[in-house]
mmCIF file with all atom_site columns, N, CA and C and ligand atoms in Angstrom:
data_model
loop_
_atom_site.group_PDB
_atom_site.id
_atom_site.type_symbol
_atom_site.label_atom_id
_atom_site.label_alt_id
_atom_site.label_comp_id
_atom_site.label_asym_id
_atom_site.label_entity_id
_atom_site.label_seq_id
_atom_site.pdbx_PDB_ins_code
_atom_site.Cartn_x
_atom_site.Cartn_y
_atom_site.Cartn_z
_atom_site.occupancy
_atom_site.B_iso_or_equiv
_atom_site.pdbx_formal_charge
_atom_site.auth_seq_id
_atom_site.auth_comp_id
_atom_site.auth_asym_id
_atom_site.auth_atom_id
_atom_site.pdbx_PDB_model_num
ATOM   1   N  N   . MET A 1 1  ? 0.635   -1.165 -0.037  1.00 0.00 ? 1   MET A N   1
ATOM   2   C  CA  . MET A 1 1  ? 0.106   -0.188 -0.053  1.00 0.00 ? 1   MET A CA  1
ATOM   3   C  C   . MET A 1 1  ? 0.787   1.217  -0.441  1.00 0.00 ? 1   MET A C   1
ATOM   4   N  N   . PRO A 1 2  ? 0.855   2.323  -1.105  1.00 0.00 ? 2   PRO A N   1
ATOM   5   C  CA  . PRO A 1 2  ? 1.271   3.257  -1.171  1.00 0.00 ? 2   PRO A CA  1
ATOM   6   C  C   . PRO A 1 2  ? 1.490   3.940  -0.114  1.00 0.00 ? 2   PRO A C   1
ATOM   7   N  N   . VAL A 1 3  ? 2.353   4.928  0.185   1.00 0.00 ? 3   VAL A N   1
ATOM   8   C  CA  . VAL A 1 3  ? 2.626   6.186  1.579   1.00 0.00 ? 3   VAL A CA  1
ATOM   9   C  C   . VAL A 1 3  ? 2.087   6.994  1.141   1.00 0.00 ? 3   VAL A C   1
ATOM   10  N  N   . TYR A 1 4  ? 1.092   8.382  1.293   1.00 0.00 ? 4   TYR A N   1
ATOM   11  C  CA  . TYR A 1 4  ? 1.130   9.064  0.997   1.00 0.00 ? 4   TYR A CA  1
ATOM   12  C  C   . TYR A 1 4  ? 1.721   10.169 2.169   1.00 0.00 ? 4   TYR A C   1
ATOM   13  N  N   . GLU A 1 5  ? 1.574   11.632 1.621   1.00 0.00 ? 5   GLU A N   1
ATOM   14  C  CA  . GLU A 1 5  ? 2.019   12.842 2.462   1.00 0.00 ? 5   GLU A CA  1
ATOM   15  C  C   . GLU A 1 5  ? 1.009   14.144 1.834   1.00 0.00 ? 5   GLU A C   1
ATOM   16  N  N   . MET A 1 6  ? 1.489   14.797 2.712   1.00 0.00 ? 6   MET A N   1
ATOM   17  C  CA  . MET A 1 6  ? 0.276   16.179 2.101   1.00 0.00 ? 6   MET A CA  1
ATOM   18  C  C   . MET A 1 6  ? 1.965   17.134 1.503   1.00 0.00 ? 6   MET A C   1
ATOM   19  N  N   . ARG A 1 7  ? 1.628   17.818 0.919   1.00 0.00 ? 7   ARG A N   1
ATOM   20  C  CA  . ARG A 1 7  ? 2.291   18.488 -0.310  1.00 0.00 ? 7   ARG A CA  1
ATOM   21  C  C   . ARG A 1 7  ? 1.705   20.081 -0.578  1.00 0.00 ? 7   ARG A C   1
ATOM   22  N  N   . ALA A 1 8  ? 2.582   21.086 0.126   1.00 0.00 ? 8   ALA A N   1
ATOM   23  C  CA  . ALA A 1 8  ? 1.924   22.615 0.087   1.00 0.00 ? 8   ALA A CA  1
ATOM   24  C  C   . ALA A 1 8  ? 1.791   23.080 -1.496  1.00 0.00 ? 8   ALA A C   1
ATOM   25  N  N   . GLU A 1 9  ? 1.026   23.745 -2.052  1.00 0.00 ? 9   GLU A N   1
ATOM   26  C  CA  . GLU A 1 9  ? 0.892   24.541 -3.337  1.00 0.00 ? 9   GLU A CA  1
ATOM   27  C  C   . GLU A 1 9  ? 0.997   26.202 -3.032  1.00 0.00 ? 9   GLU A C   1
ATOM   28  N  N   . TYR A 1 10 ? 1.541   27.119 -3.291  1.00 0.00 ? 10  TYR A N   1
ATOM   29  C  CA  . TYR A 1 10 ? 1.922   28.160 -2.528  1.00 0.00 ? 10  TYR A CA  1
ATOM   30  C  C   . TYR A 1 10 ? 1.291   29.073 -3.916  1.00 0.00 ? 10  TYR A C   1
ATOM   31  N  N   . ASP A 1 11 ? 1.060   30.321 -3.531  1.00 0.00 ? 11  ASP A N   1
ATOM   32  C  CA  . ASP A 1 11 ? 0.292   30.816 -4.499  1.00 0.00 ? 11  ASP A CA  1
ATOM   33  C  C   . ASP A 1 11 ? 1.284   31.896 -5.115  1.00 0.00 ? 11  ASP A C   1
ATOM   34  N  N   . THR A 1 12 ? 2.139   31.224 -5.384  1.00 0.00 ? 12  THR A N   1
ATOM   35  C  CA  . THR A 1 12 ? 3.639   31.951 -6.465  1.00 0.00 ? 12  THR A CA  1
ATOM   36  C  C   . THR A 1 12 ? 3.800   30.752 -7.131  1.00 0.00 ? 12  THR A C   1
ATOM   37  N  N   . GLU A 1 13 ? 4.487   31.355 -8.558  1.00 0.00 ? 13  GLU A N   1
ATOM   38  C  CA  . GLU A 1 13 ? 5.032   30.127 -9.869  1.00 0.00 ? 13  GLU A CA  1
ATOM   39  C  C   . GLU A 1 13 ? 5.790   29.161 -8.887  1.00 0.00 ? 13  GLU A C   1
ATOM   40  N  N   . ASP A 1 14 ? 6.876   29.834 -8.510  1.00 0.00 ? 14  ASP A N   1
ATOM   41  C  CA  . ASP A 1 14 ? 7.627   28.933 -8.267  1.00 0.00 ? 14  ASP A CA  1
ATOM   42  C  C   . ASP A 1 14 ? 8.135   29.244 -6.728  1.00 0.00 ? 14  ASP A C   1
ATOM   43  N  N   . GLY A 1 15 ? 7.205   28.921 -5.452  1.00 0.00 ? 15  GLY A N   1
ATOM   44  C  CA  . GLY A 1 15 ? 7.070   29.418 -4.540  1.00 0.00 ? 15  GLY A CA  1
ATOM   45  C  C   . GLY A 1 15 ? 7.219   28.089 -3.672  1.00 0.00 ? 15  GLY A C   1
ATOM   46  N  N   . GLY A 1 16 ? 7.950   28.447 -2.325  1.00 0.00 ? 16  GLY A N   1
ATOM   47  C  CA  . GLY A 1 16 ? 8.169   28.037 -1.577  1.00 0.00 ? 16  GLY A CA  1
ATOM   48  C  C   . GLY A 1 16 ? 8.567   28.104 -0.197  1.00 0.00 ? 16  GLY A C   1
ATOM   49  N  N   . PRO A 1 17 ? 8.748   27.317 0.841   1.00 0.00 ? 17  PRO A N   1
ATOM   50  C  CA  . PRO A 1 17 ? 8.803   27.803 2.477   1.00 0.00 ? 17  PRO A CA  1
ATOM   51  C  C   . PRO A 1 17 ? 9.306   28.884 2.404   1.00 0.00 ? 17  PRO A C   1
ATOM   52  N  N   . ALA A 1 18 ? 10.395  29.240 1.896   1.00 0.00 ? 18  ALA A N   1
ATOM   53  C  CA  . ALA A 1 18 ? 11.414  30.232 1.591   1.00 0.00 ? 18  ALA A CA  1
ATOM   54  C  C   . ALA A 1 18 ? 10.606  31.778 1.236   1.00 0.00 ? 18  ALA A C   1
ATOM   55  N  N   . GLY A 1 19 ? 10.503  32.785 1.986   1.00 0.00 ? 19  GLY A N   1
ATOM   56  C  CA  . GLY A 1 19 ? 9.897   33.861 1.650   1.00 0.00 ? 19  GLY A CA  1
ATOM   57  C  C   . GLY A 1 19 ? 8.430   34.148 2.251   1.00 0.00 ? 19  GLY A C   1
ATOM   58  N  N   . GLY A 1 20 ? 8.350   32.676 2.753   1.00 0.00 ? 20  GLY A N   1
ATOM   59  C  CA  . GLY A 1 20 ? 6.797   32.938 3.557   1.00 0.00 ? 20  GLY A CA  1
ATOM   60  C  C   . GLY A 1 20 ? 5.817   33.101 2.119   1.00 0.00 ? 20  GLY A C   1
ATOM   61  N  N   . SER A 1 21 ? 5.540   32.658 0.833   1.00 0.00 ? 21  SER A N   1
ATOM   62  C  CA  . SER A 1 21 ? 4.805   32.703 0.292   1.00 0.00 ? 21  SER A CA  1
ATOM   63  C  C   . SER A 1 21 ? 3.373   32.472 0.487   1.00 0.00 ? 21  SER A C   1
ATOM   64  N  N   . PRO A 1 22 ? 2.300   33.228 0.444   1.00 0.00 ? 22  PRO A N   1
ATOM   65  C  CA  . PRO A 1 22 ? 0.819   32.336 1.101   1.00 0.00 ? 22  PRO A CA  1
ATOM   66  C  C   . PRO A 1 22 ? 0.585   30.978 0.458   1.00 0.00 ? 22  PRO A C   1
ATOM   67  N  N   . LEU A 1 23 ? 0.346   30.478 1.547   1.00 0.00 ? 23  LEU A N   1
ATOM   68  C  CA  . LEU A 1 23 ? -0.172  28.879 1.161   1.00 0.00 ? 23  LEU A CA  1
ATOM   69  C  C   . LEU A 1 23 ? -1.707  28.913 0.200   1.00 0.00 ? 23  LEU A C   1
ATOM   70  N  N   . LYS A 1 24 ? -1.563  28.227 -0.733  1.00 0.00 ? 24  LYS A N   1
ATOM   71  C  CA  . LYS A 1 24 ? -2.898  28.123 -1.318  1.00 0.00 ? 24  LYS A CA  1
ATOM   72  C  C   . LYS A 1 24 ? -3.573  26.904 -1.067  1.00 0.00 ? 24  LYS A C   1
ATOM   73  N  N   . ALA A 1 25 ? -2.794  26.157 -1.144  1.00 0.00 ? 25  ALA A N   1
ATOM   74  C  CA  . ALA A 1 25 ? -3.701  24.724 -0.519  1.00 0.00 ? 25  ALA A CA  1
ATOM   75  C  C   . ALA A 1 25 ? -2.683  23.848 -0.276  1.00 0.00 ? 25  ALA A C   1
ATOM   76  N  N   . TRP A 1 26 ? -3.566  22.543 0.758   1.00 0.00 ? 26  TRP A N   1
ATOM   77  C  CA  . TRP A 1 26 ? -2.249  21.420 1.002   1.00 0.00 ? 26  TRP A CA  1
ATOM   78  C  C   . TRP A 1 26 ? -2.961  20.260 -0.325  1.00 0.00 ? 26  TRP A C   1
ATOM   79  N  N   . HIS A 1 27 ? -1.862  19.627 -1.078  1.00 0.00 ? 27  HIS A N   1
ATOM   80  C  CA  . HIS A 1 27 ? -2.597  18.310 -1.957  1.00 0.00 ? 27  HIS A CA  1
ATOM   81  C  C   . HIS A 1 27 ? -1.523  16.933 -1.362  1.00 0.00 ? 27  HIS A C   1
ATOM   82  N  N   . MET A 1 28 ? -2.311  15.949 -1.551  1.00 0.00 ? 28  MET A N   1
ATOM   83  C  CA  . MET A 1 28 ? -2.022  14.577 -1.302  1.00 0.00 ? 28  MET A CA  1
ATOM   84  C  C   . MET A 1 28 ? -1.034  14.245 -2.585  1.00 0.00 ? 28  MET A C   1
ATOM   85  N  N   . VAL A 1 29 ? 0.406   13.794 -1.655  1.00 0.00 ? 29  VAL A N   1
ATOM   86  C  CA  . VAL A 1 29 ? 0.879   13.164 -2.917  1.00 0.00 ? 29  VAL A CA  1
ATOM   87  C  C   . VAL A 1 29 ? 1.543   11.557 -2.376  1.00 0.00 ? 29  VAL A C   1
ATOM   88  N  N   . GLU A 1 30 ? 1.983   10.859 -3.472  1.00 0.00 ? 30  GLU A N   1
ATOM   89  C  CA  . GLU A 1 30 ? 2.337   9.652  -2.655  1.00 0.00 ? 30  GLU A CA  1
ATOM   90  C  C   . GLU A 1 30 ? 4.060   10.169 -2.321  1.00 0.00 ? 30  GLU A C   1
ATOM   91  N  N   . ASP A 1 31 ? 4.536   9.019  -1.215  1.00 0.00 ? 31  ASP A N   1
ATOM   92  C  CA  . ASP A 1 31 ? 5.703   9.574  -0.465  1.00 0.00 ? 31  ASP A CA  1
ATOM   93  C  C   . ASP A 1 31 ? 6.571   10.313 -1.679  1.00 0.00 ? 31  ASP A C   1
ATOM   94  N  N   . ASP A 1 32 ? 7.184   11.287 -0.954  1.00 0.00 ? 32  ASP A N   1
ATOM   95  C  CA  . ASP A 1 32 ? 8.378   11.917 -1.982  1.00 0.00 ? 32  ASP A CA  1
ATOM   96  C  C   . ASP A 1 32 ? 7.932   12.573 -3.099  1.00 0.00 ? 32  ASP A C   1
ATOM   97  N  N   . ALA A 1 33 ? 6.908   11.909 -3.413  1.00 0.00 ? 33  ALA A N   1
ATOM   98  C  CA  . ALA A 1 33 ? 6.114   12.681 -4.974  1.00 0.00 ? 33  ALA A CA  1
ATOM   99  C  C   . ALA A 1 33 ? 6.536   13.933 -5.095  1.00 0.00 ? 33  ALA A C   1
ATOM   100 N  N   . ALA A 1 34 ? 6.172   14.643 -6.231  1.00 0.00 ? 34  ALA A N   1
ATOM   101 C  CA  . ALA A 1 34 ? 6.164   15.831 -6.513  1.00 0.00 ? 34  ALA A CA  1
ATOM   102 C  C   . ALA A 1 34 ? 4.906   16.557 -7.379  1.00 0.00 ? 34  ALA A C   1
ATOM   103 N  N   . THR A 1 35 ? 3.904   15.123 -7.609  1.00 0.00 ? 35  THR A N   1
ATOM   104 C  CA  . THR A 1 35 ? 2.959   15.671 -8.548  1.00 0.00 ? 35  THR A CA  1
ATOM   105 C  C   . THR A 1 35 ? 1.864   15.082 -7.482  1.00 0.00 ? 35  THR A C   1
ATOM   106 N  N   . ALA A 1 36 ? 0.721   15.834 -7.103  1.00 0.00 ? 36  ALA A N   1
ATOM   107 C  CA  . ALA A 1 36 ? -0.251  15.305 -6.636  1.00 0.00 ? 36  ALA A CA  1
ATOM   108 C  C   . ALA A 1 36 ? -1.255  14.555 -7.250  1.00 0.00 ? 36  ALA A C   1
ATOM   109 N  N   . LEU A 1 37 ? -2.142  14.337 -6.217  1.00 0.00 ? 37  LEU A N   1
ATOM   110 C  CA  . LEU A 1 37 ? -3.019  12.946 -7.260  1.00 0.00 ? 37  LEU A CA  1
ATOM   111 C  C   . LEU A 1 37 ? -3.871  13.566 -7.996  1.00 0.00 ? 37  LEU A C   1
ATOM   112 N  N   . CYS A 1 38 ? -4.035  14.851 -7.590  1.00 0.00 ? 38  CYS A N   1
ATOM   113 C  CA  . CYS A 1 38 ? -5.096  15.799 -8.637  1.00 0.00 ? 38  CYS A CA  1
ATOM   114 C  C   . CYS A 1 38 ? -4.195  16.114 -9.787  1.00 0.00 ? 38  CYS A C   1
ATOM   115 N  N   . GLY A 1 39 ? -2.918  15.769 -10.094 1.00 0.00 ? 39  GLY A N   1
ATOM   116 C  CA  . GLY A 1 39 ? -2.095  15.907 -10.994 1.00 0.00 ? 39  GLY A CA  1
ATOM   117 C  C   . GLY A 1 39 ? -1.270  17.378 -11.045 1.00 0.00 ? 39  GLY A C   1
ATOM   118 N  N   . ARG A 1 40 ? -1.512  17.638 -10.105 1.00 0.00 ? 40  ARG A N   1
ATOM   119 C  CA  . ARG A 1 40 ? -0.853  19.061 -10.104 1.00 0.00 ? 40  ARG A CA  1
ATOM   120 C  C   . ARG A 1 40 ? 0.566   19.132 -9.509  1.00 0.00 ? 40  ARG A C   1
ATOM   121 N  N   . GLU A 1 41 ? 1.539   19.822 -10.471 1.00 0.00 ? 41  GLU A N   1
ATOM   122 C  CA  . GLU A 1 41 ? 3.270   19.717 -10.045 1.00 0.00 ? 41  GLU A CA  1
ATOM   123 C  C   . GLU A 1 41 ? 3.401   20.382 -9.285  1.00 0.00 ? 41  GLU A C   1
ATOM   124 N  N   . LEU A 1 42 ? 4.221   20.191 -8.128  1.00 0.00 ? 42  LEU A N   1
ATOM   125 C  CA  . LEU A 1 42 ? 4.024   20.722 -6.879  1.00 0.00 ? 42  LEU A CA  1
ATOM   126 C  C   . LEU A 1 42 ? 5.385   20.949 -6.630  1.00 0.00 ? 42  LEU A C   1
ATOM   127 N  N   . SER A 1 43 ? 6.392   21.822 -5.684  1.00 0.00 ? 43  SER A N   1
ATOM   128 C  CA  . SER A 1 43 ? 7.293   22.532 -5.672  1.00 0.00 ? 43  SER A CA  1
ATOM   129 C  C   . SER A 1 43 ? 8.570   21.559 -4.913  1.00 0.00 ? 43  SER A C   1
ATOM   130 N  N   . ALA A 1 44 ? 9.320   20.508 -5.317  1.00 0.00 ? 44  ALA A N   1
ATOM   131 C  CA  . ALA A 1 44 ? 10.082  19.812 -4.667  1.00 0.00 ? 44  ALA A CA  1
ATOM   132 C  C   . ALA A 1 44 ? 10.566  20.726 -3.053  1.00 0.00 ? 44  ALA A C   1
ATOM   133 N  N   . ALA A 1 45 ? 10.484  21.604 -2.970  1.00 0.00 ? 45  ALA A N   1
ATOM   134 C  CA  . ALA A 1 45 ? 10.975  22.515 -2.058  1.00 0.00 ? 45  ALA A CA  1
ATOM   135 C  C   . ALA A 1 45 ? 9.835   22.692 -1.060  1.00 0.00 ? 45  ALA A C   1
ATOM   136 N  N   . ALA A 1 46 ? 8.434   22.778 -1.501  1.00 0.00 ? 46  ALA A N   1
ATOM   137 C  CA  . ALA A 1 46 ? 7.421   23.105 -0.855  1.00 0.00 ? 46  ALA A CA  1
ATOM   138 C  C   . ALA A 1 46 ? 7.327   22.399 0.669   1.00 0.00 ? 46  ALA A C   1
ATOM   139 N  N   . ALA A 1 47 ? 6.852   22.851 1.749   1.00 0.00 ? 47  ALA A N   1
ATOM   140 C  CA  . ALA A 1 47 ? 6.685   22.022 2.555   1.00 0.00 ? 47  ALA A CA  1
ATOM   141 C  C   . ALA A 1 47 ? 5.628   20.894 2.584   1.00 0.00 ? 47  ALA A C   1
ATOM   142 N  N   . VAL A 1 48 ? 5.798   19.915 3.884   1.00 0.00 ? 48  VAL A N   1
ATOM   143 C  CA  . VAL A 1 48 ? 5.187   18.428 3.561   1.00 0.00 ? 48  VAL A CA  1
ATOM   144 C  C   . VAL A 1 48 ? 4.410   18.349 5.212   1.00 0.00 ? 48  VAL A C   1
ATOM   145 N  N   . GLN A 1 49 ? 3.593   17.759 4.860   1.00 0.00 ? 49  GLN A N   1
ATOM   146 C  CA  . GLN A 1 49 ? 2.955   17.138 6.331   1.00 0.00 ? 49  GLN A CA  1
ATOM   147 C  C   . GLN A 1 49 ? 2.927   15.866 6.147   1.00 0.00 ? 49  GLN A C   1
ATOM   148 N  N   . PRO A 1 50 ? 2.838   14.963 7.213   1.00 0.00 ? 50  PRO A N   1
ATOM   149 C  CA  . PRO A 1 50 ? 2.489   13.522 7.288   1.00 0.00 ? 50  PRO A CA  1
ATOM   150 C  C   . PRO A 1 50 ? 1.003   13.340 7.272   1.00 0.00 ? 50  PRO A C   1
ATOM   151 N  N   . GLU A 1 51 ? 0.907   12.425 6.593   1.00 0.00 ? 51  GLU A N   1
ATOM   152 C  CA  . GLU A 1 51 ? -0.096  11.784 6.115   1.00 0.00 ? 51  GLU A CA  1
ATOM   153 C  C   . GLU A 1 51 ? -1.624  11.586 7.321   1.00 0.00 ? 51  GLU A C   1
ATOM   154 N  N   . ASP A 1 52 ? -1.068  12.078 8.533   1.00 0.00 ? 52  ASP A N   1
ATOM   155 C  CA  . ASP A 1 52 ? -1.869  11.490 9.764   1.00 0.00 ? 52  ASP A CA  1
ATOM   156 C  C   . ASP A 1 52 ? -2.978  13.329 9.903   1.00 0.00 ? 52  ASP A C   1
ATOM   157 N  N   . ALA A 1 53 ? -1.931  14.089 9.018   1.00 0.00 ? 53  ALA A N   1
ATOM   158 C  CA  . ALA A 1 53 ? -2.528  15.514 9.645   1.00 0.00 ? 53  ALA A CA  1
ATOM   159 C  C   . ALA A 1 53 ? -3.589  16.166 8.715   1.00 0.00 ? 53  ALA A C   1
ATOM   160 N  N   . TRP A 1 54 ? -3.563  14.666 7.511   1.00 0.00 ? 54  TRP A N   1
ATOM   161 C  CA  . TRP A 1 54 ? -5.622  15.230 6.734   1.00 0.00 ? 54  TRP A CA  1
ATOM   162 C  C   . TRP A 1 54 ? -6.469  15.256 7.956   1.00 0.00 ? 54  TRP A C   1
ATOM   163 N  N   . GLY A 1 55 ? -7.460  16.139 7.414   1.00 0.00 ? 55  GLY A N   1
ATOM   164 C  CA  . GLY A 1 55 ? -8.768  16.293 8.231   1.00 0.00 ? 55  GLY A CA  1
ATOM   165 C  C   . GLY A 1 55 ? -8.580  17.072 9.338   1.00 0.00 ? 55  GLY A C   1
ATOM   166 N  N   . THR A 1 56 ? -7.580  17.480 9.591   1.00 0.00 ? 56  THR A N   1
ATOM   167 C  CA  . THR A 1 56 ? -7.175  18.276 10.924  1.00 0.00 ? 56  THR A CA  1
ATOM   168 C  C   . THR A 1 56 ? -6.791  19.547 10.044  1.00 0.00 ? 56  THR A C   1
ATOM   169 N  N   . PRO A 1 57 ? -7.471  20.699 11.224  1.00 0.00 ? 57  PRO A N   1
ATOM   170 C  CA  . PRO A 1 57 ? -7.460  22.157 10.822  1.00 0.00 ? 57  PRO A CA  1
ATOM   171 C  C   . PRO A 1 57 ? -5.635  23.118 9.840   1.00 0.00 ? 57  PRO A C   1
ATOM   172 N  N   . ALA A 1 58 ? -4.524  21.896 10.457  1.00 0.00 ? 58  ALA A N   1
ATOM   173 C  CA  . ALA A 1 58 ? -2.956  22.113 9.912   1.00 0.00 ? 58  ALA A CA  1
ATOM   174 C  C   . ALA A 1 58 ? -3.374  21.505 8.299   1.00 0.00 ? 58  ALA A C   1
ATOM   175 N  N   . ALA A 1 59 ? -4.169  21.011 8.112   1.00 0.00 ? 59  ALA A N   1
ATOM   176 C  CA  . ALA A 1 59 ? -4.457  20.480 6.813   1.00 0.00 ? 59  ALA A CA  1
ATOM   177 C  C   . ALA A 1 59 ? -5.414  21.143 5.480   1.00 0.00 ? 59  ALA A C   1
ATOM   178 N  N   . GLN A 1 60 ? -5.627  22.115 6.686   1.00 0.00 ? 60  GLN A N   1
ATOM   179 C  CA  . GLN A 1 60 ? -6.902  23.494 5.497   1.00 0.00 ? 60  GLN A CA  1
ATOM   180 C  C   . GLN A 1 60 ? -5.876  24.806 5.071   1.00 0.00 ? 60  GLN A C   1
ATOM   181 N  N   . PRO A 1 61 ? -6.386  24.990 3.956   1.00 0.00 ? 61  PRO A N   1
ATOM   182 C  CA  . PRO A 1 61 ? -7.403  25.002 2.992   1.00 0.00 ? 61  PRO A CA  1
ATOM   183 C  C   . PRO A 1 61 ? -6.600  23.389 2.125   1.00 0.00 ? 61  PRO A C   1
ATOM   184 N  N   . PHE A 1 62 ? -7.635  22.190 2.172   1.00 0.00 ? 62  PHE A N   1
ATOM   185 C  CA  . PHE A 1 62 ? -7.327  20.890 1.682   1.00 0.00 ? 62  PHE A CA  1
ATOM   186 C  C   . PHE A 1 62 ? -7.763  21.531 -0.188  1.00 0.00 ? 62  PHE A C   1
ATOM   187 N  N   . CYS A 1 63 ? -6.995  20.554 -0.824  1.00 0.00 ? 63  CYS A N   1
ATOM   188 C  CA  . CYS A 1 63 ? -7.284  20.256 -2.742  1.00 0.00 ? 63  CYS A CA  1
ATOM   189 C  C   . CYS A 1 63 ? -8.355  19.559 -2.264  1.00 0.00 ? 63  CYS A C   1
ATOM   190 N  N   . HIS A 1 64 ? -9.702  19.719 -2.959  1.00 0.00 ? 64  HIS A N   1
ATOM   191 C  CA  . HIS A 1 64 ? -11.068 18.770 -2.970  1.00 0.00 ? 64  HIS A CA  1
ATOM   192 C  C   . HIS A 1 64 ? -10.704 17.576 -3.911  1.00 0.00 ? 64  HIS A C   1
ATOM   193 N  N   . SER A 1 65 ? -10.115 18.149 -5.257  1.00 0.00 ? 65  SER A N   1
ATOM   194 C  CA  . SER A 1 65 ? -9.839  16.740 -5.840  1.00 0.00 ? 65  SER A CA  1
ATOM   195 C  C   . SER A 1 65 ? -8.685  15.726 -4.882  1.00 0.00 ? 65  SER A C   1
ATOM   196 N  N   . CYS A 1 66 ? -7.927  16.156 -4.638  1.00 0.00 ? 66  CYS A N   1
ATOM   197 C  CA  . CYS A 1 66 ? -6.854  15.164 -3.641  1.00 0.00 ? 66  CYS A CA  1
ATOM   198 C  C   . CYS A 1 66 ? -7.600  14.515 -2.923  1.00 0.00 ? 66  CYS A C   1
ATOM   199 N  N   . GLY A 1 67 ? -8.632  15.312 -1.549  1.00 0.00 ? 67  GLY A N   1
ATOM   200 C  CA  . GLY A 1 67 ? -9.349  14.320 -1.064  1.00 0.00 ? 67  GLY A CA  1
ATOM   201 C  C   . GLY A 1 67 ? -10.294 13.869 -1.436  1.00 0.00 ? 67  GLY A C   1
ATOM   202 N  N   . ALA A 1 68 ? -10.887 13.836 -2.747  1.00 0.00 ? 68  ALA A N   1
ATOM   203 C  CA  . ALA A 1 68 ? -11.995 12.954 -3.058  1.00 0.00 ? 68  ALA A CA  1
ATOM   204 C  C   . ALA A 1 68 ? -10.779 11.556 -3.636  1.00 0.00 ? 68  ALA A C   1
ATOM   205 N  N   . LEU A 1 69 ? -9.812  11.790 -4.448  1.00 0.00 ? 69  LEU A N   1
ATOM   206 C  CA  . LEU A 1 69 ? -8.942  10.888 -4.625  1.00 0.00 ? 69  LEU A CA  1
ATOM   207 C  C   . LEU A 1 69 ? -8.372  10.083 -3.636  1.00 0.00 ? 69  LEU A C   1
ATOM   208 N  N   . TYR A 1 70 ? -8.055  11.132 -2.534  1.00 0.00 ? 70  TYR A N   1
ATOM   209 C  CA  . TYR A 1 70 ? -7.307  10.168 -1.214  1.00 0.00 ? 70  TYR A CA  1
ATOM   210 C  C   . TYR A 1 70 ? -8.277  9.332  -0.712  1.00 0.00 ? 70  TYR A C   1
ATOM   211 N  N   . LEU A 1 71 ? -9.550  9.424  -0.354  1.00 0.00 ? 71  LEU A N   1
ATOM   212 C  CA  . LEU A 1 71 ? -10.630 8.684  -0.034  1.00 0.00 ? 71  LEU A CA  1
ATOM   213 C  C   . LEU A 1 71 ? -10.988 7.353  -0.415  1.00 0.00 ? 71  LEU A C   1
ATOM   214 N  N   . ARG A 1 72 ? -10.787 7.695  -1.983  1.00 0.00 ? 72  ARG A N   1
ATOM   215 C  CA  . ARG A 1 72 ? -10.761 6.733  -2.980  1.00 0.00 ? 72  ARG A CA  1
ATOM   216 C  C   . ARG A 1 72 ? -9.494  5.019  -3.317  1.00 0.00 ? 72  ARG A C   1
ATOM   217 N  N   . HIS A 1 73 ? -8.452  6.039  -2.815  1.00 0.00 ? 73  HIS A N   1
ATOM   218 C  CA  . HIS A 1 73 ? -7.265  5.277  -2.879  1.00 0.00 ? 73  HIS A CA  1
ATOM   219 C  C   . HIS A 1 73 ? -7.208  4.189  -1.087  1.00 0.00 ? 73  HIS A C   1
ATOM   220 N  N   . THR A 1 74 ? -7.747  5.012  -0.318  1.00 0.00 ? 74  THR A N   1
ATOM   221 C  CA  . THR A 1 74 ? -7.506  4.225  0.849   1.00 0.00 ? 74  THR A CA  1
ATOM   222 C  C   . THR A 1 74 ? -8.774  3.762  1.589   1.00 0.00 ? 74  THR A C   1
ATOM   223 N  N   . ALA A 1 75 ? -10.417 4.184  0.843   1.00 0.00 ? 75  ALA A N   1
ATOM   224 C  CA  . ALA A 1 75 ? -11.126 3.116  1.120   1.00 0.00 ? 75  ALA A CA  1
ATOM   225 C  C   . ALA A 1 75 ? -11.090 1.625  1.136   1.00 0.00 ? 75  ALA A C   1
HETATM 226 ZN ZN1 . ZN  B 2 .  ? -4.404  18.329 -5.144  1.00 0.00 ? 101 ZN  B ZN1 1
#
């Protein structure tokens, strides 16, 4: 069973944790992948959170497509 983690998307094209770019949304990715379940390319330098944080306030705002796909993958 694949391992998942959450990876951040930022409001800037090449945004990353450095510089404090505003967080746009959290996406779910397979462990160490840079492409979200919804297909969005994320920066390898983006912040990550463990899968455990899904469904908690720390994971807001969360990508709706990734949420639906993640539930399907883990159902
Ligand atoms: Zn997504």
